[in-house]
Amino acid sequence: MARCYSAIVPNRQMPRPSRSPLPDIWLVSDARNDRGLEHALARLPRGSGLIYRHYHLAPADRRARFEALARAARRFGHRVVLSGTARQAREWRADGAYGAAGNLAPGPATLRLVTVHSLREIAEARRARADAVLLSPVFPTRSHPGAGTLGPVRFHLLAARSGVTVIALGGMTGHRARHLPTRKWAAIQGLARSPTRVFPIHS
């Protein structure tokens, strides 16, 4: 655990133009939830977010599926973020880019959502101009059965020291989101399944 407490490097970059607030809830696309994505997008609170991955598709098919889901998402006022470089996100007319800090550091100005697992990676994300980090895995996930998790306490400690907006990822559901120190969370299966109540209520 000690490795997670490396020093955060102050963010000394010039301020960027203000953007509208980030959505609280993010649906992450995947081969496993593809068939239900349109339905899931329609059920999300208006103004939520879609992170489009779909790594399983060939390039042309991936682009075509992105276009279809982006249209569906924007009918409900959702933000659409592409897993790829900032330049690719601009070319595809996505609202932003998602990925590791090293892939997102270069390129034009756009919304950047960076995947992180430790304070060291959070520091790298800040240097990469991250607007927010997806901190994971908070809880056990189907994607990585048996893998280690942060748990609520460690997640809280990392989030408190992040210096950037944190989005919880990994085994997330609306019920679990109620017990974390952030309003913002993302899920693959937890938002693509069909229960009628998946969204947390915040006081």
PDB file of C-alpha atoms in Angstrom:
ATOM      1  CA  MET A   1       0.000   0.000   0.000  1.00  0.00           C
ATOM      2  CA  ALA A   2       2.925   2.315   0.616  1.00  0.00           C
ATOM      3  CA  ARG A   3       3.550   2.646  -3.099  1.00  0.00           C
ATOM      4  CA  CYS A   4       0.206   4.403  -3.447  1.00  0.00           C
ATOM      5  CA  TYR A   5       1.383   7.329  -1.341  1.00  0.00           C
ATOM      6  CA  SER A   6       4.000   8.754  -3.672  1.00  0.00           C
ATOM      7  CA  ALA A   7       3.937  12.545  -3.786  1.00  0.00           C
ATOM      8  CA  ILE A   8       1.461  14.337  -6.006  1.00  0.00           C
ATOM      9  CA  VAL A   9       3.134  16.782  -8.344  1.00  0.00           C
ATOM     10  CA  PRO A  10       1.376  20.173  -8.264  1.00  0.00           C
ATOM     11  CA  ASN A  11      -0.572  20.916 -11.421  1.00  0.00           C
ATOM     12  CA  ARG A  12       1.106  24.056 -12.752  1.00  0.00           C
ATOM     13  CA  GLN A  13      -0.494  24.102 -16.174  1.00  0.00           C
ATOM     14  CA  MET A  14      -2.341  27.139 -17.422  1.00  0.00           C
ATOM     15  CA  PRO A  15      -6.057  27.149 -16.595  1.00  0.00           C
ATOM     16  CA  ARG A  16      -8.271  25.791 -19.334  1.00  0.00           C
ATOM     17  CA  PRO A  17     -11.620  27.238 -20.375  1.00  0.00           C
ATOM     18  CA  SER A  18     -14.428  26.198 -18.042  1.00  0.00           C
ATOM     19  CA  ARG A  19     -16.661  23.349 -19.190  1.00  0.00           C
ATOM     20  CA  SER A  20     -20.091  22.218 -18.125  1.00  0.00           C
ATOM     21  CA  PRO A  21     -20.042  19.945 -15.048  1.00  0.00           C
ATOM     22  CA  LEU A  22     -19.131  16.317 -15.637  1.00  0.00           C
ATOM     23  CA  PRO A  23     -21.970  13.784 -15.465  1.00  0.00           C
ATOM     24  CA  ASP A  24     -22.358  11.831 -12.241  1.00  0.00           C
ATOM     25  CA  ILE A  25     -23.075   8.494 -13.924  1.00  0.00           C
ATOM     26  CA  TRP A  26     -21.067   6.897 -16.753  1.00  0.00           C
ATOM     27  CA  LEU A  27     -21.991   3.785 -18.725  1.00  0.00           C
ATOM     28  CA  VAL A  28     -18.878   2.002 -20.027  1.00  0.00           C
ATOM     29  CA  SER A  29     -19.359   0.006 -23.229  1.00  0.00           C
ATOM     30  CA  ASP A  30     -18.024  -3.495 -23.660  1.00  0.00           C
ATOM     31  CA  ALA A  31     -18.589  -6.619 -25.772  1.00  0.00           C
ATOM     32  CA  ARG A  32     -20.575  -8.097 -22.878  1.00  0.00           C
ATOM     33  CA  ASN A  33     -23.147  -5.294 -22.661  1.00  0.00           C
ATOM     34  CA  ASP A  34     -23.422  -4.320 -26.341  1.00  0.00           C
ATOM     35  CA  ARG A  35     -26.854  -5.816 -26.953  1.00  0.00           C
ATOM     36  CA  GLY A  36     -28.467  -3.773 -24.195  1.00  0.00           C
ATOM     37  CA  LEU A  37     -26.728  -0.433 -24.668  1.00  0.00           C
ATOM     38  CA  GLU A  38     -29.526   1.456 -26.405  1.00  0.00           C
ATOM     39  CA  HIS A  39     -31.964   0.402 -23.693  1.00  0.00           C
ATOM     40  CA  ALA A  40     -29.477   1.294 -20.955  1.00  0.00           C
ATOM     41  CA  LEU A  41     -28.854   4.744 -22.461  1.00  0.00           C
ATOM     42  CA  ALA A  42     -32.584   5.429 -22.486  1.00  0.00           C
ATOM     43  CA  ARG A  43     -32.826   4.526 -18.764  1.00  0.00           C
ATOM     44  CA  LEU A  44     -29.905   6.656 -17.570  1.00  0.00           C
ATOM     45  CA  PRO A  45     -30.688  10.037 -15.986  1.00  0.00           C
ATOM     46  CA  ARG A  46     -30.599  12.726 -18.658  1.00  0.00           C
ATOM     47  CA  GLY A  47     -27.140  14.228 -19.020  1.00  0.00           C
ATOM     48  CA  SER A  48     -25.226  11.099 -18.033  1.00  0.00           C
ATOM     49  CA  GLY A  49     -22.167   9.828 -19.900  1.00  0.00           C
ATOM     50  CA  LEU A  50     -21.152   7.027 -22.256  1.00  0.00           C
ATOM     51  CA  ILE A  51     -17.552   5.807 -22.419  1.00  0.00           C
ATOM     52  CA  TYR A  52     -17.231   3.930 -25.697  1.00  0.00           C
ATOM     53  CA  ARG A  53     -14.660   1.133 -25.763  1.00  0.00           C
ATOM     54  CA  HIS A  54     -15.746  -1.832 -27.951  1.00  0.00           C
ATOM     55  CA  TYR A  55     -12.191  -3.073 -28.407  1.00  0.00           C
ATOM     56  CA  HIS A  56     -13.515  -6.358 -29.815  1.00  0.00           C
ATOM     57  CA  LEU A  57     -14.612  -4.802 -33.116  1.00  0.00           C
ATOM     58  CA  ALA A  58     -12.621  -4.305 -36.296  1.00  0.00           C
ATOM     59  CA  PRO A  59     -11.815  -0.611 -36.954  1.00  0.00           C
ATOM     60  CA  ALA A  60     -14.595   0.032 -39.482  1.00  0.00           C
ATOM     61  CA  ASP A  61     -17.193  -1.789 -37.402  1.00  0.00           C
ATOM     62  CA  ARG A  62     -16.030  -0.011 -34.249  1.00  0.00           C
ATOM     63  CA  ARG A  63     -16.500   3.371 -35.904  1.00  0.00           C
ATOM     64  CA  ALA A  64     -19.942   2.443 -37.210  1.00  0.00           C
ATOM     65  CA  ARG A  65     -21.095   1.223 -33.796  1.00  0.00           C
ATOM     66  CA  PHE A  66     -19.741   4.383 -32.202  1.00  0.00           C
ATOM     67  CA  GLU A  67     -21.769   6.549 -34.576  1.00  0.00           C
ATOM     68  CA  ALA A  68     -24.965   4.621 -33.794  1.00  0.00           C
ATOM     69  CA  LEU A  69     -24.482   4.756 -30.023  1.00  0.00           C
ATOM     70  CA  ALA A  70     -23.442   8.411 -30.088  1.00  0.00           C
ATOM     71  CA  ARG A  71     -26.712   9.295 -31.822  1.00  0.00           C
ATOM     72  CA  ALA A  72     -28.672   7.274 -29.282  1.00  0.00           C
ATOM     73  CA  ALA A  73     -26.826   8.853 -26.354  1.00  0.00           C
ATOM     74  CA  ARG A  74     -27.221  12.417 -27.535  1.00  0.00           C
ATOM     75  CA  ARG A  75     -30.980  12.041 -27.854  1.00  0.00           C
ATOM     76  CA  PHE A  76     -30.956  11.977 -24.057  1.00  0.00           C
ATOM     77  CA  GLY A  77     -28.387  14.725 -23.601  1.00  0.00           C
ATOM     78  CA  HIS A  78     -25.603  12.291 -22.647  1.00  0.00           C
ATOM     79  CA  ARG A  79     -21.891  13.071 -23.098  1.00  0.00           C
ATOM     80  CA  VAL A  80     -19.995  10.654 -25.361  1.00  0.00           C
ATOM     81  CA  VAL A  81     -16.336   9.886 -24.650  1.00  0.00           C
ATOM     82  CA  LEU A  82     -14.173   7.703 -26.883  1.00  0.00           C
ATOM     83  CA  SER A  83     -11.526   5.296 -25.674  1.00  0.00           C
ATOM     84  CA  GLY A  84      -8.632   6.509 -27.797  1.00  0.00           C
ATOM     85  CA  THR A  85      -6.328   9.459 -28.221  1.00  0.00           C
ATOM     86  CA  ALA A  86      -7.409  13.075 -27.948  1.00  0.00           C
ATOM     87  CA  ARG A  87      -6.792  13.478 -31.668  1.00  0.00           C
ATOM     88  CA  GLN A  88      -8.977  10.485 -32.481  1.00  0.00           C
ATOM     89  CA  ALA A  89     -11.722  11.801 -30.221  1.00  0.00           C
ATOM     90  CA  ARG A  90     -11.636  15.087 -32.131  1.00  0.00           C
ATOM     91  CA  GLU A  91     -11.782  13.250 -35.480  1.00  0.00           C
ATOM     92  CA  TRP A  92     -14.730  11.131 -34.369  1.00  0.00           C
ATOM     93  CA  ARG A  93     -16.518  14.177 -32.924  1.00  0.00           C
ATOM     94  CA  ALA A  94     -16.623  12.666 -29.462  1.00  0.00           C
ATOM     95  CA  ASP A  95     -16.982  14.909 -26.437  1.00  0.00           C
ATOM     96  CA  GLY A  96     -13.710  13.654 -25.016  1.00  0.00           C
ATOM     97  CA  ALA A  97     -11.132  10.879 -24.772  1.00  0.00           C
ATOM     98  CA  TYR A  98     -10.635   8.050 -22.276  1.00  0.00           C
ATOM     99  CA  GLY A  99      -7.575   5.955 -21.501  1.00  0.00           C
ATOM    100  CA  ALA A 100      -4.220   5.783 -19.756  1.00  0.00           C
ATOM    101  CA  ALA A 101      -2.298   8.969 -19.054  1.00  0.00           C
ATOM    102  CA  GLY A 102       0.466   8.169 -21.519  1.00  0.00           C
ATOM    103  CA  ASN A 103      -2.006   7.859 -24.381  1.00  0.00           C
ATOM    104  CA  LEU A 104      -3.917  11.028 -23.520  1.00  0.00           C
ATOM    105  CA  ALA A 105      -1.092  13.435 -22.699  1.00  0.00           C
ATOM    106  CA  PRO A 106      -0.508  14.652 -26.294  1.00  0.00           C
ATOM    107  CA  GLY A 107      -3.087  16.048 -28.661  1.00  0.00           C
ATOM    108  CA  PRO A 108      -5.624  18.850 -28.879  1.00  0.00           C
ATOM    109  CA  ALA A 109      -7.676  20.277 -26.040  1.00  0.00           C
ATOM    110  CA  THR A 110     -10.637  18.042 -25.197  1.00  0.00           C
ATOM    111  CA  LEU A 111     -12.237  16.383 -22.198  1.00  0.00           C
ATOM    112  CA  ARG A 112      -9.800  13.799 -20.802  1.00  0.00           C
ATOM    113  CA  LEU A 113     -10.896  10.916 -18.548  1.00  0.00           C
ATOM    114  CA  VAL A 114      -7.847   8.983 -17.359  1.00  0.00           C
ATOM    115  CA  THR A 115      -7.813   5.483 -15.869  1.00  0.00           C
ATOM    116  CA  VAL A 116      -5.816   5.181 -12.620  1.00  0.00           C
ATOM    117  CA  HIS A 117      -5.175   2.726  -9.796  1.00  0.00           C
ATOM    118  CA  SER A 118      -2.739   4.526  -7.462  1.00  0.00           C
ATOM    119  CA  LEU A 119      -1.494   7.967  -6.395  1.00  0.00           C
ATOM    120  CA  ARG A 120       1.442   7.619  -8.777  1.00  0.00           C
ATOM    121  CA  GLU A 121      -0.952   7.142 -11.682  1.00  0.00           C
ATOM    122  CA  ILE A 122      -3.123  10.002 -10.425  1.00  0.00           C
ATOM    123  CA  ALA A 123      -0.063  12.271 -10.573  1.00  0.00           C
ATOM    124  CA  GLU A 124       0.593  11.096 -14.126  1.00  0.00           C
ATOM    125  CA  ALA A 125      -3.033  11.793 -15.016  1.00  0.00           C
ATOM    126  CA  ARG A 126      -2.776  15.358 -13.755  1.00  0.00           C
ATOM    127  CA  ARG A 127       0.317  15.926 -15.878  1.00  0.00           C
ATOM    128  CA  ALA A 128      -1.661  14.550 -18.828  1.00  0.00           C
ATOM    129  CA  ARG A 129      -4.283  17.305 -18.357  1.00  0.00           C
ATOM    130  CA  ALA A 130      -6.926  14.995 -16.899  1.00  0.00           C
ATOM    131  CA  ASP A 131     -10.323  16.540 -16.254  1.00  0.00           C
ATOM    132  CA  ALA A 132     -11.200  13.502 -14.135  1.00  0.00           C
ATOM    133  CA  VAL A 133      -9.784  10.104 -13.216  1.00  0.00           C
ATOM    134  CA  LEU A 134     -11.574   6.771 -13.133  1.00  0.00           C
ATOM    135  CA  LEU A 135     -10.165   5.173  -9.988  1.00  0.00           C
ATOM    136  CA  SER A 136     -10.456   1.391  -9.908  1.00  0.00           C
ATOM    137  CA  PRO A 137     -11.155  -1.305  -9.013  1.00  0.00           C
ATOM    138  CA  VAL A 138     -13.200  -0.247  -6.020  1.00  0.00           C
ATOM    139  CA  PHE A 139     -14.966  -3.615  -5.656  1.00  0.00           C
ATOM    140  CA  PRO A 140     -14.535  -7.083  -7.218  1.00  0.00           C
ATOM    141  CA  THR A 141     -15.414  -7.167 -10.901  1.00  0.00           C
ATOM    142  CA  ARG A 142     -16.416  -9.748 -13.466  1.00  0.00           C
ATOM    143  CA  SER A 143     -13.726  -8.362 -15.767  1.00  0.00           C
ATOM    144  CA  HIS A 144     -10.925  -9.444 -13.406  1.00  0.00           C
ATOM    145  CA  PRO A 145     -12.194 -12.204 -11.083  1.00  0.00           C
ATOM    146  CA  GLY A 146      -9.963 -12.747  -8.078  1.00  0.00           C
ATOM    147  CA  ALA A 147      -7.961  -9.553  -8.624  1.00  0.00           C
ATOM    148  CA  GLY A 148      -7.180  -7.220  -5.731  1.00  0.00           C
ATOM    149  CA  THR A 149      -9.468  -4.274  -5.058  1.00  0.00           C
ATOM    150  CA  LEU A 150      -9.157  -0.889  -3.368  1.00  0.00           C
ATOM    151  CA  GLY A 151     -12.181  -1.234  -1.128  1.00  0.00           C
ATOM    152  CA  PRO A 152     -14.122   1.779   0.222  1.00  0.00           C
ATOM    153  CA  VAL A 153     -11.484   2.889   2.763  1.00  0.00           C
ATOM    154  CA  ARG A 154      -8.518   2.887   0.410  1.00  0.00           C
ATOM    155  CA  PHE A 155     -10.649   4.460  -2.318  1.00  0.00           C
ATOM    156  CA  HIS A 156     -11.547   7.242   0.106  1.00  0.00           C
ATOM    157  CA  LEU A 157      -7.874   7.867   0.968  1.00  0.00           C
ATOM    158  CA  LEU A 158      -6.798   8.023  -2.661  1.00  0.00           C
ATOM    159  CA  ALA A 159      -9.727  10.200  -3.696  1.00  0.00           C
ATOM    160  CA  ALA A 160      -9.022  12.642  -0.865  1.00  0.00           C
ATOM    161  CA  ARG A 161      -5.437  13.089  -2.074  1.00  0.00           C
ATOM    162  CA  SER A 162      -6.151  13.153  -5.800  1.00  0.00           C
ATOM    163  CA  GLY A 163      -6.526  16.881  -6.455  1.00  0.00           C
ATOM    164  CA  VAL A 164      -8.772  16.067  -9.440  1.00  0.00           C
ATOM    165  CA  THR A 165     -12.352  14.893  -9.934  1.00  0.00           C
ATOM    166  CA  VAL A 166     -12.680  11.184  -9.163  1.00  0.00           C
ATOM    167  CA  ILE A 167     -15.086   8.732 -10.795  1.00  0.00           C
ATOM    168  CA  ALA A 168     -15.438   5.358  -9.039  1.00  0.00           C
ATOM    169  CA  LEU A 169     -15.113   2.278 -11.250  1.00  0.00           C
ATOM    170  CA  GLY A 170     -15.062  -1.450 -10.593  1.00  0.00           C
ATOM    171  CA  GLY A 171     -18.001  -3.495  -9.353  1.00  0.00           C
ATOM    172  CA  MET A 172     -20.060  -0.342  -8.983  1.00  0.00           C
ATOM    173  CA  THR A 173     -23.826  -0.223  -8.496  1.00  0.00           C
ATOM    174  CA  GLY A 174     -26.161   2.502  -7.342  1.00  0.00           C
ATOM    175  CA  HIS A 175     -26.304   0.950  -3.877  1.00  0.00           C
ATOM    176  CA  ARG A 176     -22.531   0.879  -3.514  1.00  0.00           C
ATOM    177  CA  ALA A 177     -22.189   4.425  -4.829  1.00  0.00           C
ATOM    178  CA  ARG A 178     -24.181   5.723  -1.853  1.00  0.00           C
ATOM    179  CA  HIS A 179     -21.345   4.747   0.476  1.00  0.00           C
ATOM    180  CA  LEU A 180     -18.439   6.378  -1.352  1.00  0.00           C
ATOM    181  CA  PRO A 181     -17.130   9.970  -1.012  1.00  0.00           C
ATOM    182  CA  THR A 182     -18.028  10.886  -4.574  1.00  0.00           C
ATOM    183  CA  ARG A 183     -21.231  11.399  -6.496  1.00  0.00           C
ATOM    184  CA  LYS A 184     -19.574  10.163  -9.670  1.00  0.00           C
ATOM    185  CA  TRP A 185     -19.346   6.520 -10.687  1.00  0.00           C
ATOM    186  CA  ALA A 186     -19.089   4.326 -13.746  1.00  0.00           C
ATOM    187  CA  ALA A 187     -20.023   0.745 -14.545  1.00  0.00           C
ATOM    188  CA  ILE A 188     -20.232  -1.822 -17.307  1.00  0.00           C
ATOM    189  CA  GLN A 189     -22.614  -4.533 -16.154  1.00  0.00           C
ATOM    190  CA  GLY A 190     -23.944  -2.522 -13.211  1.00  0.00           C
ATOM    191  CA  LEU A 191     -25.651  -0.068 -15.570  1.00  0.00           C
ATOM    192  CA  ALA A 192     -26.385  -2.364 -18.496  1.00  0.00           C
ATOM    193  CA  ARG A 193     -28.530  -4.831 -16.560  1.00  0.00           C
ATOM    194  CA  SER A 194     -32.255  -4.263 -16.298  1.00  0.00           C
ATOM    195  CA  PRO A 195     -33.204  -3.655 -12.648  1.00  0.00           C
ATOM    196  CA  THR A 196     -35.474  -0.662 -12.279  1.00  0.00           C
ATOM    197  CA  ARG A 197     -33.445   0.869  -9.471  1.00  0.00           C
ATOM    198  CA  VAL A 198     -29.715   1.252 -10.194  1.00  0.00           C
ATOM    199  CA  PHE A 199     -29.202   4.932  -9.431  1.00  0.00           C
ATOM    200  CA  PRO A 200     -28.211   6.331  -6.027  1.00  0.00           C
ATOM    201  CA  ILE A 201     -30.150   9.035  -4.241  1.00  0.00           C
ATOM    202  CA  HIS A 202     -27.927  11.724  -2.714  1.00  0.00           C
ATOM    203  CA  SER A 203     -29.073  14.035   0.035  1.00  0.00           C
TER     204      SER A 203
END
